[in-house]
Amino acid sequence: MTTARPETTSPSGDAAASARKQVLTFVLGEETYGVDILRVQEIRGWSAVTKIPQSPPHVLGVLNLRGSIVPIVDLRMRLALERAEYTSITVIIVLSVVSGSGRRDFGVVVDGVSDVVDVNEADVRPPPELGAKAATDFIRGLVPIAERMVVLLDIDQLIGGDAASVRVPHGEAA
Amino acid sequence: MNPEHVNRLGGRGELFAFRGQYLPVIRLHEIFGVEPRTRELHRGLVVVVEGEGRRVGLFVDDLLGQQQVVIKSLETNYGHVEGVSGATILGDGSVALILDLPGLIRITSLRAAA
C-alpha cells in the first residue's frame, strides 16, 4: 500500500515551517523558563555537592555525574532572583555546551521541571531592552506557551563557551 | 605539634621544626576559605608532604585515610583552580579534590611576600 504525502506549503515558506524546536520548560519562582531539549543531558534530584574553593557564589560546587565532575550552578542566583529553599522536588537539569574547546557539561538547580513543548521560531519574540547590558545576554527570547510567557534561555551565553567562564558571570571582569 | 616548635616569620608565614629542619606551614583553610575545626596548630594535624624537592606542612583538621584514586579532570567542565590539580570520586560517590602541592606552595609564598 502506498500513501501519498501531500505537499504542504505555508505562506511563509518551508523555512518557517521547519524552524521548530523542542524546549524543556522549568519553573523558577513565578517564572517559567525554557531550554533547547537537545542540550539537556539528564534530569536528576538534588544531592550534596563538593564546594570548589574561590568559586563565585552561584557555583554551588561539583557533583559526580556518571564518572564526570560536573559543576552545579544555582540558576536563581545566576539570574539574580530571590533565593529559595531546596525541597524534595528541587531538581538539577544537566546541560551541555559545545564550544571550540569541546563539550562541557554543567548542572542548573531549578524548582521543578515542566513539559517539553514544541516552539515555532516565528512565535519567539525578542527580549525587552532593559537598558544596561544586565541579564538579557542569555535570554534568547520570549514565547507564549499555554497562556504564559516562557523565557527562552541561551545556554551558551549563560555559561559561555570557554571552560573558565562558568566561574565568571558573563560580562563581568574576572 | 608543640606550639614551642612553631616560629612566625615576621608576623606572616609560619615555620615549624621537623627533624632538624624548619618547614613552612600551609594553612589550607585560609587558602580555600573554609572554616576549620581549629586555627591552633597544636590542636590540629600537620601533614608533612614533599614535592619537587621541597617539604612543607599542611595544616588540616583530620586524616581520613590513604587510598589509590582515579584522577578526574576538574577543568573539563569547570576550569582551573589554583592549588587544586584535579578531583576524584570516593567510594560513597562523593567528590574529593586533589591538591596541587607546587600550586599551594606558590600561593603561600605570594601571601608571605604580600
JSON list of N, CA and C in Angstrom, two decimals, chain A residues 116-142:
[
{"chain": "A", "resi": 116, "resn": "VAL", "atom": "N", "xyz": [7.86, 19.30, 27.97]},
{"chain": "A", "resi": 116, "resn": "VAL", "atom": "CA", "xyz": [8.62, 19.56, 26.75]},
{"chain": "A", "resi": 116, "resn": "VAL", "atom": "C", "xyz": [7.61, 20.06, 25.74]},
{"chain": "A", "resi": 117, "resn": "VAL", "atom": "N", "xyz": [7.85, 21.22, 25.19]},
{"chain": "A", "resi": 117, "resn": "VAL", "atom": "CA", "xyz": [6.90, 21.78, 24.24]},
{"chain": "A", "resi": 117, "resn": "VAL", "atom": "C", "xyz": [7.57, 22.09, 22.91]},
{"chain": "A", "resi": 118, "resn": "ASP", "atom": "N", "xyz": [6.76, 22.08, 21.88]},
{"chain": "A", "resi": 118, "resn": "ASP", "atom": "CA", "xyz": [7.24, 22.47, 20.56]},
{"chain": "A", "resi": 118, "resn": "ASP", "atom": "C", "xyz": [7.15, 23.97, 20.45]},
{"chain": "A", "resi": 119, "resn": "VAL", "atom": "N", "xyz": [8.20, 24.58, 19.99]},
{"chain": "A", "resi": 119, "resn": "VAL", "atom": "CA", "xyz": [8.20, 26.03, 19.82]},
{"chain": "A", "resi": 119, "resn": "VAL", "atom": "C", "xyz": [8.52, 26.37, 18.38]},
{"chain": "A", "resi": 120, "resn": "ASN", "atom": "N", "xyz": [7.71, 27.23, 17.84]},
{"chain": "A", "resi": 120, "resn": "ASN", "atom": "CA", "xyz": [7.92, 27.73, 16.49]},
{"chain": "A", "resi": 120, "resn": "ASN", "atom": "C", "xyz": [8.80, 28.97, 16.55]},
{"chain": "A", "resi": 121, "resn": "GLU", "atom": "N", "xyz": [9.86, 28.98, 15.81]},
{"chain": "A", "resi": 121, "resn": "GLU", "atom": "CA", "xyz": [10.75, 30.14, 15.84]},
{"chain": "A", "resi": 121, "resn": "GLU", "atom": "C", "xyz": [10.00, 31.43, 15.55]},
{"chain": "A", "resi": 122, "resn": "ALA", "atom": "N", "xyz": [9.01, 31.31, 14.70]},
{"chain": "A", "resi": 122, "resn": "ALA", "atom": "CA", "xyz": [8.25, 32.50, 14.31]},
{"chain": "A", "resi": 122, "resn": "ALA", "atom": "C", "xyz": [7.51, 33.11, 15.50]},
{"chain": "A", "resi": 123, "resn": "ASP", "atom": "N", "xyz": [7.22, 32.31, 16.53]},
{"chain": "A", "resi": 123, "resn": "ASP", "atom": "CA", "xyz": [6.49, 32.82, 17.69]},
{"chain": "A", "resi": 123, "resn": "ASP", "atom": "C", "xyz": [7.39, 33.44, 18.74]},
{"chain": "A", "resi": 124, "resn": "VAL", "atom": "N", "xyz": [8.68, 33.29, 18.59]},
{"chain": "A", "resi": 124, "resn": "VAL", "atom": "CA", "xyz": [9.60, 33.79, 19.61]},
{"chain": "A", "resi": 124, "resn": "VAL", "atom": "C", "xyz": [9.79, 35.29, 19.45]},
{"chain": "A", "resi": 125, "resn": "ARG", "atom": "N", "xyz": [9.52, 36.03, 20.53]},
{"chain": "A", "resi": 125, "resn": "ARG", "atom": "CA", "xyz": [9.70, 37.48, 20.49]},
{"chain": "A", "resi": 125, "resn": "ARG", "atom": "C", "xyz": [11.02, 37.85, 21.13]},
{"chain": "A", "resi": 126, "resn": "PRO", "atom": "N", "xyz": [11.63, 38.91, 20.65]},
{"chain": "A", "resi": 126, "resn": "PRO", "atom": "CA", "xyz": [12.92, 39.30, 21.22]},
{"chain": "A", "resi": 126, "resn": "PRO", "atom": "C", "xyz": [12.77, 39.78, 22.66]},
{"chain": "A", "resi": 127, "resn": "PRO", "atom": "N", "xyz": [13.81, 39.63, 23.48]},
{"chain": "A", "resi": 127, "resn": "PRO", "atom": "CA", "xyz": [13.72, 40.07, 24.87]},
{"chain": "A", "resi": 127, "resn": "PRO", "atom": "C", "xyz": [13.60, 41.59, 24.93]},
{"chain": "A", "resi": 128, "resn": "PRO", "atom": "N", "xyz": [12.95, 42.10, 25.98]},
{"chain": "A", "resi": 128, "resn": "PRO", "atom": "CA", "xyz": [12.80, 43.55, 26.08]},
{"chain": "A", "resi": 128, "resn": "PRO", "atom": "C", "xyz": [14.15, 44.22, 26.35]},
{"chain": "A", "resi": 129, "resn": "GLU", "atom": "N", "xyz": [14.32, 45.42, 25.85]},
{"chain": "A", "resi": 129, "resn": "GLU", "atom": "CA", "xyz": [15.55, 46.17, 26.13]},
{"chain": "A", "resi": 129, "resn": "GLU", "atom": "C", "xyz": [15.49, 46.64, 27.57]},
{"chain": "A", "resi": 130, "resn": "LEU", "atom": "N", "xyz": [16.45, 46.25, 28.35]},
{"chain": "A", "resi": 130, "resn": "LEU", "atom": "CA", "xyz": [16.43, 46.67, 29.75]},
{"chain": "A", "resi": 130, "resn": "LEU", "atom": "C", "xyz": [17.44, 47.78, 30.00]},
{"chain": "A", "resi": 131, "resn": "GLY", "atom": "N", "xyz": [17.96, 48.37, 28.92]},
{"chain": "A", "resi": 131, "resn": "GLY", "atom": "CA", "xyz": [18.92, 49.46, 29.10]},
{"chain": "A", "resi": 131, "resn": "GLY", "atom": "C", "xyz": [20.30, 48.90, 29.28]},
{"chain": "A", "resi": 132, "resn": "ALA", "atom": "N", "xyz": [20.73, 48.73, 30.51]},
{"chain": "A", "resi": 132, "resn": "ALA", "atom": "CA", "xyz": [22.07, 48.20, 30.77]},
{"chain": "A", "resi": 132, "resn": "ALA", "atom": "C", "xyz": [22.22, 46.78, 30.25]},
{"chain": "A", "resi": 133, "resn": "LYS", "atom": "N", "xyz": [23.42, 46.39, 30.00]},
{"chain": "A", "resi": 133, "resn": "LYS", "atom": "CA", "xyz": [23.70, 45.07, 29.42]},
{"chain": "A", "resi": 133, "resn": "LYS", "atom": "C", "xyz": [23.07, 43.97, 30.26]},
{"chain": "A", "resi": 134, "resn": "ALA", "atom": "N", "xyz": [23.04, 44.18, 31.54]},
{"chain": "A", "resi": 134, "resn": "ALA", "atom": "CA", "xyz": [22.37, 43.34, 32.54]},
{"chain": "A", "resi": 134, "resn": "ALA", "atom": "C", "xyz": [22.24, 41.87, 32.20]},
{"chain": "A", "resi": 135, "resn": "ALA", "atom": "N", "xyz": [21.04, 41.38, 32.38]},
{"chain": "A", "resi": 135, "resn": "ALA", "atom": "CA", "xyz": [20.84, 39.93, 32.30]},
{"chain": "A", "resi": 135, "resn": "ALA", "atom": "C", "xyz": [20.34, 39.46, 30.96]},
{"chain": "A", "resi": 136, "resn": "THR", "atom": "N", "xyz": [20.16, 40.32, 29.99]},
{"chain": "A", "resi": 136, "resn": "THR", "atom": "CA", "xyz": [19.47, 39.87, 28.78]},
{"chain": "A", "resi": 136, "resn": "THR", "atom": "C", "xyz": [20.36, 39.13, 27.79]},
{"chain": "A", "resi": 137, "resn": "ASP", "atom": "N", "xyz": [21.65, 39.08, 28.05]},
{"chain": "A", "resi": 137, "resn": "ASP", "atom": "CA", "xyz": [22.54, 38.35, 27.15]},
{"chain": "A", "resi": 137, "resn": "ASP", "atom": "C", "xyz": [22.11, 36.92, 26.95]},
{"chain": "A", "resi": 138, "resn": "PHE", "atom": "N", "xyz": [21.69, 36.30, 28.05]},
{"chain": "A", "resi": 138, "resn": "PHE", "atom": "CA", "xyz": [21.38, 34.88, 27.92]},
{"chain": "A", "resi": 138, "resn": "PHE", "atom": "C", "xyz": [19.90, 34.61, 27.73]},
{"chain": "A", "resi": 139, "resn": "ILE", "atom": "N", "xyz": [19.15, 35.61, 27.37]},
{"chain": "A", "resi": 139, "resn": "ILE", "atom": "CA", "xyz": [17.73, 35.39, 27.05]},
{"chain": "A", "resi": 139, "resn": "ILE", "atom": "C", "xyz": [17.61, 35.41, 25.53]},
{"chain": "A", "resi": 140, "resn": "ARG", "atom": "N", "xyz": [17.22, 34.27, 25.00]},
{"chain": "A", "resi": 140, "resn": "ARG", "atom": "CA", "xyz": [17.08, 34.18, 23.54]},
{"chain": "A", "resi": 140, "resn": "ARG", "atom": "C", "xyz": [15.83, 34.90, 23.07]},
{"chain": "A", "resi": 141, "resn": "GLY", "atom": "N", "xyz": [14.83, 34.82, 23.92]},
{"chain": "A", "resi": 141, "resn": "GLY", "atom": "CA", "xyz": [13.58, 35.46, 23.54]},
{"chain": "A", "resi": 141, "resn": "GLY", "atom": "C", "xyz": [12.47, 35.01, 24.46]},
{"chain": "A", "resi": 142, "resn": "LEU", "atom": "N", "xyz": [11.28, 35.51, 24.20]},
{"chain": "A", "resi": 142, "resn": "LEU", "atom": "CA", "xyz": [10.10, 35.14, 24.97]},
{"chain": "A", "resi": 142, "resn": "LEU", "atom": "C", "xyz": [9.12, 34.47, 24.03]}
]
